Amino acid sequence: MKFFDFKEDARISGSSRQMKFFDFKEDARISGSSRQMKFFDFHIQAGDHDFSLRLLAEASRLGYQGAVLVCSDETYSRLQPEIELLRDNPAISGLEVAAGVMINASNPQDMRRKVNRFRRKADVVYVSGGDLKVNRAACENPRVDVLSAPYSSRRDAGMNHVLAREAARNRVAVELVTTDIMGSWLKVRARVLEYFRDILKLHRKFDFPLLLSSRASSIYDLRTPRDLMNLAGCFGMSTREAGRALSSTPSSIIEYSRKRSLMIADGVRLVEDEEED
């Protein structure tokens, strides 16, 4: 005879209501498609030639196909020639390297002046976020590519529905820096996660570009794309959303930046006449 333990059966039945079931077919499908993605770490801090080469080589080893070396607006003129040399370095031949400049501005007027100064020099123009007036000016400026960490040194996310609408209209991406989570503890980490959730909600409503990046200053700050996707799940990002933030959004920014010199007005691009046979 086979006897049943009804208490044990009831306990298992009750706990099953709290279980989370996974769709393994969906997970496998996403994992398979991720192998075809071109992943970017869109913010690696630049230094001298050997320092930058070490970071780029590690990023390539971890599975990235592209990276942006970002200099401050004060050091860009000095470091930009070294970045150009790294583009053709055979040690990182499989890695697409772009040059970025971080605009540190005290007010909107200062920001606009520096953006105009560096727009034709850098592949990607970032604005360091934090001050709400600078955040808004960056979102309203179509010559800005990325608003970096709008929550920095704030007690809120640094974004609202007005800024989110302007960022979507002007194609200004908002950058979430993963080292702000990994390099913080306790209450500070909890606040950063809350800011990321708030920005994610605005992204889903207004559809402005969203980026995930490391802002690595050493090889120990770098993580694989899969690790960053899993980390993004901690603040509610789906695997598909995290994949876009690491792949298609960076690719579209780089592609659009290359065409900026041909842009006459919003939606109008200069094209060369094809020669007739």
PDB file of C-alpha atoms in Angstrom:
ATOM      1  CA  MET A   1       0.000   0.000   0.000  1.00  0.00           C
ATOM      2  CA  LYS A   2       1.082   3.639  -0.673  1.00  0.00           C
ATOM      3  CA  PHE A   3       0.490   6.104   2.186  1.00  0.00           C
ATOM      4  CA  PHE A   4       0.300   9.888   1.681  1.00  0.00           C
ATOM      5  CA  ASP A   5       1.444  12.586   4.087  1.00  0.00           C
ATOM      6  CA  PHE A   6      -1.363  15.112   3.715  1.00  0.00           C
ATOM      7  CA  LYS A   7       0.390  17.706   5.922  1.00  0.00           C
ATOM      8  CA  GLU A   8       3.486  17.567   3.725  1.00  0.00           C
ATOM      9  CA  ASP A   9       1.308  17.741   0.594  1.00  0.00           C
ATOM     10  CA  ALA A  10      -0.521  20.796   1.932  1.00  0.00           C
ATOM     11  CA  ARG A  11       2.772  22.481   2.794  1.00  0.00           C
ATOM     12  CA  ILE A  12       4.121  21.963  -0.729  1.00  0.00           C
ATOM     13  CA  SER A  13       0.871  23.130  -2.311  1.00  0.00           C
ATOM     14  CA  GLY A  14       0.936  26.314  -0.253  1.00  0.00           C
ATOM     15  CA  SER A  15       4.558  27.107  -1.073  1.00  0.00           C
ATOM     16  CA  SER A  16       3.970  26.518  -4.779  1.00  0.00           C
ATOM     17  CA  ARG A  17       1.822  29.645  -4.876  1.00  0.00           C
ATOM     18  CA  GLN A  18       4.971  31.643  -4.059  1.00  0.00           C
ATOM     19  CA  MET A  19       7.193  29.865  -6.563  1.00  0.00           C
ATOM     20  CA  LYS A  20       8.418  31.687  -9.653  1.00  0.00           C
ATOM     21  CA  PHE A  21       8.286  29.561 -12.783  1.00  0.00           C
ATOM     22  CA  PHE A  22      10.605  30.327 -15.696  1.00  0.00           C
ATOM     23  CA  ASP A  23       9.977  29.968 -19.374  1.00  0.00           C
ATOM     24  CA  PHE A  24      13.145  28.120 -20.369  1.00  0.00           C
ATOM     25  CA  LYS A  25      12.269  28.270 -24.063  1.00  0.00           C
ATOM     26  CA  GLU A  26      12.017  32.067 -23.887  1.00  0.00           C
ATOM     27  CA  ASP A  27      15.292  32.310 -21.962  1.00  0.00           C
ATOM     28  CA  ALA A  28      17.033  30.089 -24.493  1.00  0.00           C
ATOM     29  CA  ARG A  29      15.653  32.164 -27.369  1.00  0.00           C
ATOM     30  CA  ILE A  30      16.962  35.404 -25.813  1.00  0.00           C
ATOM     31  CA  SER A  31      20.330  33.790 -25.034  1.00  0.00           C
ATOM     32  CA  GLY A  32      20.622  32.625 -28.621  1.00  0.00           C
ATOM     33  CA  SER A  33      19.846  36.046 -30.048  1.00  0.00           C
ATOM     34  CA  SER A  34      22.321  37.719 -27.681  1.00  0.00           C
ATOM     35  CA  ARG A  35      25.138  35.837 -29.395  1.00  0.00           C
ATOM     36  CA  GLN A  36      24.356  37.796 -32.560  1.00  0.00           C
ATOM     37  CA  MET A  37      24.279  41.207 -30.830  1.00  0.00           C
ATOM     38  CA  LYS A  38      27.145  43.665 -31.066  1.00  0.00           C
ATOM     39  CA  PHE A  39      27.761  44.751 -27.483  1.00  0.00           C
ATOM     40  CA  PHE A  40      29.257  48.113 -26.489  1.00  0.00           C
ATOM     41  CA  ASP A  41      30.679  49.361 -23.238  1.00  0.00           C
ATOM     42  CA  PHE A  42      29.733  52.928 -23.958  1.00  0.00           C
ATOM     43  CA  HIS A  43      31.781  54.583 -21.226  1.00  0.00           C
ATOM     44  CA  ILE A  44      35.358  53.579 -20.402  1.00  0.00           C
ATOM     45  CA  GLN A  45      37.492  56.292 -18.863  1.00  0.00           C
ATOM     46  CA  ALA A  46      40.461  57.160 -21.041  1.00  0.00           C
ATOM     47  CA  GLY A  47      44.035  57.544 -19.875  1.00  0.00           C
ATOM     48  CA  ASP A  48      47.458  57.280 -21.463  1.00  0.00           C
ATOM     49  CA  HIS A  49      48.055  54.808 -24.295  1.00  0.00           C
ATOM     50  CA  ASP A  50      49.039  51.761 -22.212  1.00  0.00           C
ATOM     51  CA  PHE A  51      46.287  52.352 -19.627  1.00  0.00           C
ATOM     52  CA  SER A  52      43.567  52.643 -22.281  1.00  0.00           C
ATOM     53  CA  LEU A  53      44.906  49.673 -24.257  1.00  0.00           C
ATOM     54  CA  ARG A  54      44.740  47.451 -21.176  1.00  0.00           C
ATOM     55  CA  LEU A  55      41.105  48.403 -20.539  1.00  0.00           C
ATOM     56  CA  LEU A  56      40.119  47.918 -24.176  1.00  0.00           C
ATOM     57  CA  ALA A  57      41.842  44.529 -24.394  1.00  0.00           C
ATOM     58  CA  GLU A  58      39.977  43.377 -21.291  1.00  0.00           C
ATOM     59  CA  ALA A  59      36.666  44.663 -22.683  1.00  0.00           C
ATOM     60  CA  SER A  60      37.309  42.716 -25.883  1.00  0.00           C
ATOM     61  CA  ARG A  61      38.107  39.572 -23.904  1.00  0.00           C
ATOM     62  CA  LEU A  62      34.852  39.897 -21.951  1.00  0.00           C
ATOM     63  CA  GLY A  63      32.798  39.876 -25.131  1.00  0.00           C
ATOM     64  CA  TYR A  64      32.392  43.492 -26.253  1.00  0.00           C
ATOM     65  CA  GLN A  65      32.674  44.430 -29.915  1.00  0.00           C
ATOM     66  CA  GLY A  66      32.767  48.186 -29.315  1.00  0.00           C
ATOM     67  CA  ALA A  67      33.803  50.704 -26.672  1.00  0.00           C
ATOM     68  CA  VAL A  68      33.911  54.456 -26.173  1.00  0.00           C
ATOM     69  CA  LEU A  69      36.940  55.991 -24.477  1.00  0.00           C
ATOM     70  CA  VAL A  70      35.686  59.074 -22.663  1.00  0.00           C
ATOM     71  CA  CYS A  71      37.894  62.038 -21.738  1.00  0.00           C
ATOM     72  CA  SER A  72      36.978  65.101 -19.738  1.00  0.00           C
ATOM     73  CA  ASP A  73      36.618  68.358 -21.638  1.00  0.00           C
ATOM     74  CA  GLU A  74      39.918  69.472 -20.068  1.00  0.00           C
ATOM     75  CA  THR A  75      41.980  66.465 -21.219  1.00  0.00           C
ATOM     76  CA  TYR A  76      40.358  65.662 -24.575  1.00  0.00           C
ATOM     77  CA  SER A  77      42.807  67.656 -26.706  1.00  0.00           C
ATOM     78  CA  ARG A  78      45.751  65.850 -25.086  1.00  0.00           C
ATOM     79  CA  LEU A  79      44.338  62.304 -25.174  1.00  0.00           C
ATOM     80  CA  GLN A  80      42.489  62.351 -28.494  1.00  0.00           C
ATOM     81  CA  PRO A  81      45.635  61.601 -30.624  1.00  0.00           C
ATOM     82  CA  GLU A  82      46.322  58.519 -28.477  1.00  0.00           C
ATOM     83  CA  ILE A  83      42.752  57.305 -28.991  1.00  0.00           C
ATOM     84  CA  GLU A  84      43.260  57.616 -32.747  1.00  0.00           C
ATOM     85  CA  LEU A  85      46.338  55.375 -32.486  1.00  0.00           C
ATOM     86  CA  LEU A  86      44.349  52.781 -30.553  1.00  0.00           C
ATOM     87  CA  ARG A  87      41.739  52.480 -33.326  1.00  0.00           C
ATOM     88  CA  ASP A  88      44.317  50.703 -35.528  1.00  0.00           C
ATOM     89  CA  ASN A  89      46.071  48.715 -32.810  1.00  0.00           C
ATOM     90  CA  PRO A  90      46.283  45.033 -33.884  1.00  0.00           C
ATOM     91  CA  ALA A  91      45.947  43.868 -30.268  1.00  0.00           C
ATOM     92  CA  ILE A  92      42.284  44.978 -30.288  1.00  0.00           C
ATOM     93  CA  SER A  93      41.534  44.558 -33.982  1.00  0.00           C
ATOM     94  CA  GLY A  94      38.074  43.122 -33.315  1.00  0.00           C
ATOM     95  CA  LEU A  95      36.986  46.070 -31.174  1.00  0.00           C
ATOM     96  CA  GLU A  96      35.419  49.245 -32.596  1.00  0.00           C
ATOM     97  CA  VAL A  97      36.811  52.211 -30.669  1.00  0.00           C
ATOM     98  CA  ALA A  98      35.148  55.628 -30.493  1.00  0.00           C
ATOM     99  CA  ALA A  99      36.234  58.851 -28.795  1.00  0.00           C
ATOM    100  CA  GLY A 100      33.939  60.596 -26.339  1.00  0.00           C
ATOM    101  CA  VAL A 101      34.144  63.843 -24.396  1.00  0.00           C
ATOM    102  CA  MET A 102      32.491  64.481 -21.034  1.00  0.00           C
ATOM    103  CA  ILE A 103      31.178  68.027 -20.682  1.00  0.00           C
ATOM    104  CA  ASN A 104      31.353  69.282 -17.104  1.00  0.00           C
ATOM    105  CA  ALA A 105      29.316  72.467 -16.932  1.00  0.00           C
ATOM    106  CA  SER A 106      28.305  74.739 -14.076  1.00  0.00           C
ATOM    107  CA  ASN A 107      25.282  76.176 -15.892  1.00  0.00           C
ATOM    108  CA  PRO A 108      23.323  75.733 -19.159  1.00  0.00           C
ATOM    109  CA  GLN A 109      25.195  78.516 -20.940  1.00  0.00           C
ATOM    110  CA  ASP A 110      28.560  76.935 -20.135  1.00  0.00           C
ATOM    111  CA  MET A 111      27.230  73.569 -21.318  1.00  0.00           C
ATOM    112  CA  ARG A 112      26.044  74.915 -24.676  1.00  0.00           C
ATOM    113  CA  ARG A 113      29.358  76.686 -25.261  1.00  0.00           C
ATOM    114  CA  LYS A 114      31.381  73.515 -24.606  1.00  0.00           C
ATOM    115  CA  VAL A 115      29.043  71.320 -26.668  1.00  0.00           C
ATOM    116  CA  ASN A 116      29.475  73.639 -29.657  1.00  0.00           C
ATOM    117  CA  ARG A 117      33.231  73.543 -29.137  1.00  0.00           C
ATOM    118  CA  PHE A 118      33.572  69.747 -29.092  1.00  0.00           C
ATOM    119  CA  ARG A 119      30.721  68.620 -31.349  1.00  0.00           C
ATOM    120  CA  ARG A 120      32.879  68.270 -34.478  1.00  0.00           C
ATOM    121  CA  LYS A 121      35.876  66.899 -32.587  1.00  0.00           C
ATOM    122  CA  ALA A 122      34.407  63.946 -30.681  1.00  0.00           C
ATOM    123  CA  ASP A 123      32.418  60.952 -31.854  1.00  0.00           C
ATOM    124  CA  VAL A 124      30.171  61.058 -28.789  1.00  0.00           C
ATOM    125  CA  VAL A 125      29.344  64.089 -26.632  1.00  0.00           C
ATOM    126  CA  TYR A 126      28.350  63.397 -23.018  1.00  0.00           C
ATOM    127  CA  VAL A 127      27.043  65.879 -20.467  1.00  0.00           C
ATOM    128  CA  SER A 128      27.721  65.142 -16.823  1.00  0.00           C
ATOM    129  CA  GLY A 129      24.355  65.190 -15.051  1.00  0.00           C
ATOM    130  CA  GLY A 130      23.289  66.215 -11.578  1.00  0.00           C
ATOM    131  CA  ASP A 131      22.277  69.866 -11.738  1.00  0.00           C
ATOM    132  CA  LEU A 132      18.615  69.951 -12.797  1.00  0.00           C
ATOM    133  CA  LYS A 133      19.097  73.002 -15.034  1.00  0.00           C
ATOM    134  CA  VAL A 134      22.018  71.337 -16.820  1.00  0.00           C
ATOM    135  CA  ASN A 135      20.004  68.109 -17.109  1.00  0.00           C
ATOM    136  CA  ARG A 136      17.189  69.984 -18.801  1.00  0.00           C
ATOM    137  CA  ALA A 137      19.495  71.943 -21.100  1.00  0.00           C
ATOM    138  CA  ALA A 138      21.152  68.688 -22.191  1.00  0.00           C
ATOM    139  CA  CYS A 139      17.799  67.012 -22.931  1.00  0.00           C
ATOM    140  CA  GLU A 140      16.718  70.037 -24.989  1.00  0.00           C
ATOM    141  CA  ASN A 141      19.928  70.125 -27.056  1.00  0.00           C
ATOM    142  CA  PRO A 142      19.959  67.833 -30.126  1.00  0.00           C
ATOM    143  CA  ARG A 143      23.749  68.232 -30.397  1.00  0.00           C
ATOM    144  CA  VAL A 144      24.154  66.245 -27.149  1.00  0.00           C
ATOM    145  CA  ASP A 145      24.384  62.475 -27.483  1.00  0.00           C
ATOM    146  CA  VAL A 146      24.274  61.331 -23.856  1.00  0.00           C
ATOM    147  CA  LEU A 147      23.143  62.743 -20.516  1.00  0.00           C
ATOM    148  CA  SER A 148      25.293  60.802 -18.060  1.00  0.00           C
ATOM    149  CA  ALA A 149      24.010  59.940 -14.575  1.00  0.00           C
ATOM    150  CA  PRO A 150      21.348  62.674 -14.172  1.00  0.00           C
ATOM    151  CA  TYR A 151      20.840  61.455 -10.594  1.00  0.00           C
ATOM    152  CA  SER A 152      24.425  62.257  -9.552  1.00  0.00           C
ATOM    153  CA  SER A 153      24.705  64.089  -6.184  1.00  0.00           C
ATOM    154  CA  ARG A 154      20.914  64.356  -5.984  1.00  0.00           C
ATOM    155  CA  ARG A 155      18.135  62.986  -3.792  1.00  0.00           C
ATOM    156  CA  ASP A 156      16.015  62.118  -6.809  1.00  0.00           C
ATOM    157  CA  ALA A 157      16.493  60.611 -10.262  1.00  0.00           C
ATOM    158  CA  GLY A 158      17.203  63.980 -11.889  1.00  0.00           C
ATOM    159  CA  MET A 159      14.583  63.209 -14.558  1.00  0.00           C
ATOM    160  CA  ASN A 160      10.895  64.007 -14.821  1.00  0.00           C
ATOM    161  CA  HIS A 161       8.230  63.762 -17.511  1.00  0.00           C
ATOM    162  CA  VAL A 162       9.246  67.130 -19.039  1.00  0.00           C
ATOM    163  CA  LEU A 163      12.906  66.151 -19.401  1.00  0.00           C
ATOM    164  CA  ALA A 164      11.962  62.647 -20.589  1.00  0.00           C
ATOM    165  CA  ARG A 165       9.752  64.082 -23.349  1.00  0.00           C
ATOM    166  CA  GLU A 166      12.521  66.456 -24.492  1.00  0.00           C
ATOM    167  CA  ALA A 167      15.139  63.669 -24.437  1.00  0.00           C
ATOM    168  CA  ALA A 168      12.908  61.517 -26.649  1.00  0.00           C
ATOM    169  CA  ARG A 169      12.241  64.400 -29.045  1.00  0.00           C
ATOM    170  CA  ASN A 170      15.950  65.294 -29.391  1.00  0.00           C
ATOM    171  CA  ARG A 171      17.311  61.720 -29.309  1.00  0.00           C
ATOM    172  CA  VAL A 172      19.382  62.350 -26.188  1.00  0.00           C
ATOM    173  CA  ALA A 173      20.264  59.080 -24.447  1.00  0.00           C
ATOM    174  CA  VAL A 174      20.256  58.761 -20.657  1.00  0.00           C
ATOM    175  CA  GLU A 175      23.158  56.783 -19.232  1.00  0.00           C
ATOM    176  CA  LEU A 176      22.819  54.489 -16.206  1.00  0.00           C
ATOM    177  CA  VAL A 177      26.261  53.777 -14.749  1.00  0.00           C
ATOM    178  CA  THR A 178      26.510  50.281 -13.285  1.00  0.00           C
ATOM    179  CA  THR A 179      29.519  51.061 -11.089  1.00  0.00           C
ATOM    180  CA  ASP A 180      27.241  53.437  -9.166  1.00  0.00           C
ATOM    181  CA  ILE A 181      25.513  50.268  -7.949  1.00  0.00           C
ATOM    182  CA  MET A 182      28.534  48.005  -7.551  1.00  0.00           C
ATOM    183  CA  GLY A 183      30.660  50.687  -5.903  1.00  0.00           C
ATOM    184  CA  SER A 184      28.086  51.714  -3.287  1.00  0.00           C
ATOM    185  CA  TRP A 185      26.675  50.147  -0.131  1.00  0.00           C
ATOM    186  CA  LEU A 186      23.537  49.966   2.010  1.00  0.00           C
ATOM    187  CA  LYS A 187      21.355  53.103   1.820  1.00  0.00           C
ATOM    188  CA  VAL A 188      23.317  54.676  -1.026  1.00  0.00           C
ATOM    189  CA  ARG A 189      22.940  51.549  -3.177  1.00  0.00           C
ATOM    190  CA  ALA A 190      19.222  51.372  -2.353  1.00  0.00           C
ATOM    191  CA  ARG A 191      18.777  54.992  -3.472  1.00  0.00           C
ATOM    192  CA  VAL A 192      20.660  54.412  -6.727  1.00  0.00           C
ATOM    193  CA  LEU A 193      18.474  51.389  -7.505  1.00  0.00           C
ATOM    194  CA  GLU A 194      15.402  53.512  -6.805  1.00  0.00           C
ATOM    195  CA  TYR A 195      16.648  56.226  -9.197  1.00  0.00           C
ATOM    196  CA  PHE A 196      17.268  53.610 -11.897  1.00  0.00           C
ATOM    197  CA  ARG A 197      13.717  52.286 -11.473  1.00  0.00           C
ATOM    198  CA  ASP A 198      12.299  55.806 -11.791  1.00  0.00           C
ATOM    199  CA  ILE A 199      14.291  56.467 -14.979  1.00  0.00           C
ATOM    200  CA  LEU A 200      13.243  53.077 -16.377  1.00  0.00           C
ATOM    201  CA  LYS A 201       9.566  53.943 -15.831  1.00  0.00           C
ATOM    202  CA  LEU A 202      10.036  57.210 -17.746  1.00  0.00           C
ATOM    203  CA  HIS A 203      11.901  55.366 -20.512  1.00  0.00           C
ATOM    204  CA  ARG A 204       9.015  52.937 -20.943  1.00  0.00           C
ATOM    205  CA  LYS A 205       6.511  55.781 -21.136  1.00  0.00           C
ATOM    206  CA  PHE A 206       8.393  58.263 -23.360  1.00  0.00           C
ATOM    207  CA  ASP A 207      10.830  55.950 -25.193  1.00  0.00           C
ATOM    208  CA  PHE A 208      13.979  58.072 -24.971  1.00  0.00           C
ATOM    209  CA  PRO A 209      17.245  56.138 -25.614  1.00  0.00           C
ATOM    210  CA  LEU A 210      18.628  54.376 -22.558  1.00  0.00           C
ATOM    211  CA  LEU A 211      22.211  53.185 -22.042  1.00  0.00           C
ATOM    212  CA  LEU A 212      23.946  50.834 -19.621  1.00  0.00           C
ATOM    213  CA  SER A 213      27.671  51.369 -19.201  1.00  0.00           C
ATOM    214  CA  SER A 214      30.430  50.665 -16.700  1.00  0.00           C
ATOM    215  CA  ARG A 215      32.368  53.967 -16.595  1.00  0.00           C
ATOM    216  CA  ALA A 216      35.313  51.689 -15.859  1.00  0.00           C
ATOM    217  CA  SER A 217      38.543  53.198 -14.620  1.00  0.00           C
ATOM    218  CA  SER A 218      40.255  49.827 -14.076  1.00  0.00           C
ATOM    219  CA  ILE A 219      39.912  46.303 -15.443  1.00  0.00           C
ATOM    220  CA  TYR A 220      38.170  45.325 -12.201  1.00  0.00           C
ATOM    221  CA  ASP A 221      35.238  47.635 -13.013  1.00  0.00           C
ATOM    222  CA  LEU A 222      34.470  45.773 -16.257  1.00  0.00           C
ATOM    223  CA  ARG A 223      31.819  43.054 -16.437  1.00  0.00           C
ATOM    224  CA  THR A 224      30.583  40.804 -19.221  1.00  0.00           C
ATOM    225  CA  PRO A 225      27.443  41.885 -21.117  1.00  0.00           C
ATOM    226  CA  ARG A 226      25.543  38.973 -19.547  1.00  0.00           C
ATOM    227  CA  ASP A 227      26.561  40.112 -16.049  1.00  0.00           C
ATOM    228  CA  LEU A 228      25.254  43.628 -16.753  1.00  0.00           C
ATOM    229  CA  MET A 229      21.980  42.207 -18.102  1.00  0.00           C
ATOM    230  CA  ASN A 230      21.547  40.213 -14.896  1.00  0.00           C
ATOM    231  CA  LEU A 231      22.406  43.258 -12.786  1.00  0.00           C
ATOM    232  CA  ALA A 232      19.823  45.308 -14.691  1.00  0.00           C
ATOM    233  CA  GLY A 233      17.206  42.812 -13.598  1.00  0.00           C
ATOM    234  CA  CYS A 234      17.712  44.037 -10.029  1.00  0.00           C
ATOM    235  CA  PHE A 235      15.973  47.310 -10.893  1.00  0.00           C
ATOM    236  CA  GLY A 236      13.324  45.825 -13.155  1.00  0.00           C
ATOM    237  CA  MET A 237      14.889  45.809 -16.605  1.00  0.00           C
ATOM    238  CA  SER A 238      13.957  42.902 -18.836  1.00  0.00           C
ATOM    239  CA  THR A 239      16.641  40.963 -20.693  1.00  0.00           C
ATOM    240  CA  ARG A 240      15.425  42.446 -23.966  1.00  0.00           C
ATOM    241  CA  GLU A 241      15.581  46.040 -22.632  1.00  0.00           C
ATOM    242  CA  ALA A 242      19.070  45.492 -21.213  1.00  0.00           C
ATOM    243  CA  GLY A 243      20.201  44.000 -24.516  1.00  0.00           C
ATOM    244  CA  ARG A 244      19.031  47.105 -26.379  1.00  0.00           C
ATOM    245  CA  ALA A 245      20.779  49.376 -23.854  1.00  0.00           C
ATOM    246  CA  LEU A 246      24.050  47.524 -24.473  1.00  0.00           C
ATOM    247  CA  SER A 247      23.729  46.879 -28.205  1.00  0.00           C
ATOM    248  CA  SER A 248      21.266  48.544 -30.577  1.00  0.00           C
ATOM    249  CA  THR A 249      21.081  51.914 -28.776  1.00  0.00           C
ATOM    250  CA  PRO A 250      24.895  52.417 -28.708  1.00  0.00           C
ATOM    251  CA  SER A 251      25.114  51.314 -32.354  1.00  0.00           C
ATOM    252  CA  SER A 252      22.455  53.826 -33.406  1.00  0.00           C
ATOM    253  CA  ILE A 253      24.230  56.658 -31.544  1.00  0.00           C
ATOM    254  CA  ILE A 254      27.536  55.897 -33.273  1.00  0.00           C
ATOM    255  CA  GLU A 255      25.849  55.635 -36.678  1.00  0.00           C
ATOM    256  CA  TYR A 256      23.928  58.888 -36.184  1.00  0.00           C
ATOM    257  CA  SER A 257      27.085  60.666 -35.008  1.00  0.00           C
ATOM    258  CA  ARG A 258      28.868  59.739 -38.233  1.00  0.00           C
ATOM    259  CA  LYS A 259      26.054  61.324 -40.268  1.00  0.00           C
ATOM    260  CA  ARG A 260      25.843  64.564 -38.273  1.00  0.00           C
ATOM    261  CA  SER A 261      28.046  66.460 -40.712  1.00  0.00           C
ATOM    262  CA  LEU A 262      25.492  65.690 -43.449  1.00  0.00           C
ATOM    263  CA  MET A 263      22.503  66.819 -41.382  1.00  0.00           C
ATOM    264  CA  ILE A 264      21.154  70.139 -42.653  1.00  0.00           C
ATOM    265  CA  ALA A 265      18.087  70.212 -40.429  1.00  0.00           C
ATOM    266  CA  ASP A 266      16.004  67.809 -38.375  1.00  0.00           C
ATOM    267  CA  GLY A 267      14.997  65.040 -40.777  1.00  0.00           C
ATOM    268  CA  VAL A 268      16.970  66.530 -43.699  1.00  0.00           C
ATOM    269  CA  ARG A 269      20.279  64.977 -44.781  1.00  0.00           C
ATOM    270  CA  LEU A 270      22.626  65.944 -47.603  1.00  0.00           C
ATOM    271  CA  VAL A 271      23.221  63.113 -50.086  1.00  0.00           C
ATOM    272  CA  GLU A 272      25.683  63.036 -52.935  1.00  0.00           C
ATOM    273  CA  ASP A 273      24.350  62.742 -56.484  1.00  0.00           C
ATOM    274  CA  GLU A 274      25.026  59.361 -58.017  1.00  0.00           C
ATOM    275  CA  GLU A 275      26.994  59.464 -61.225  1.00  0.00           C
ATOM    276  CA  GLU A 276      25.026  58.394 -64.263  1.00  0.00           C
ATOM    277  CA  ASP A 277      26.439  55.613 -66.415  1.00  0.00           C
TER     278      ASP A 277
END
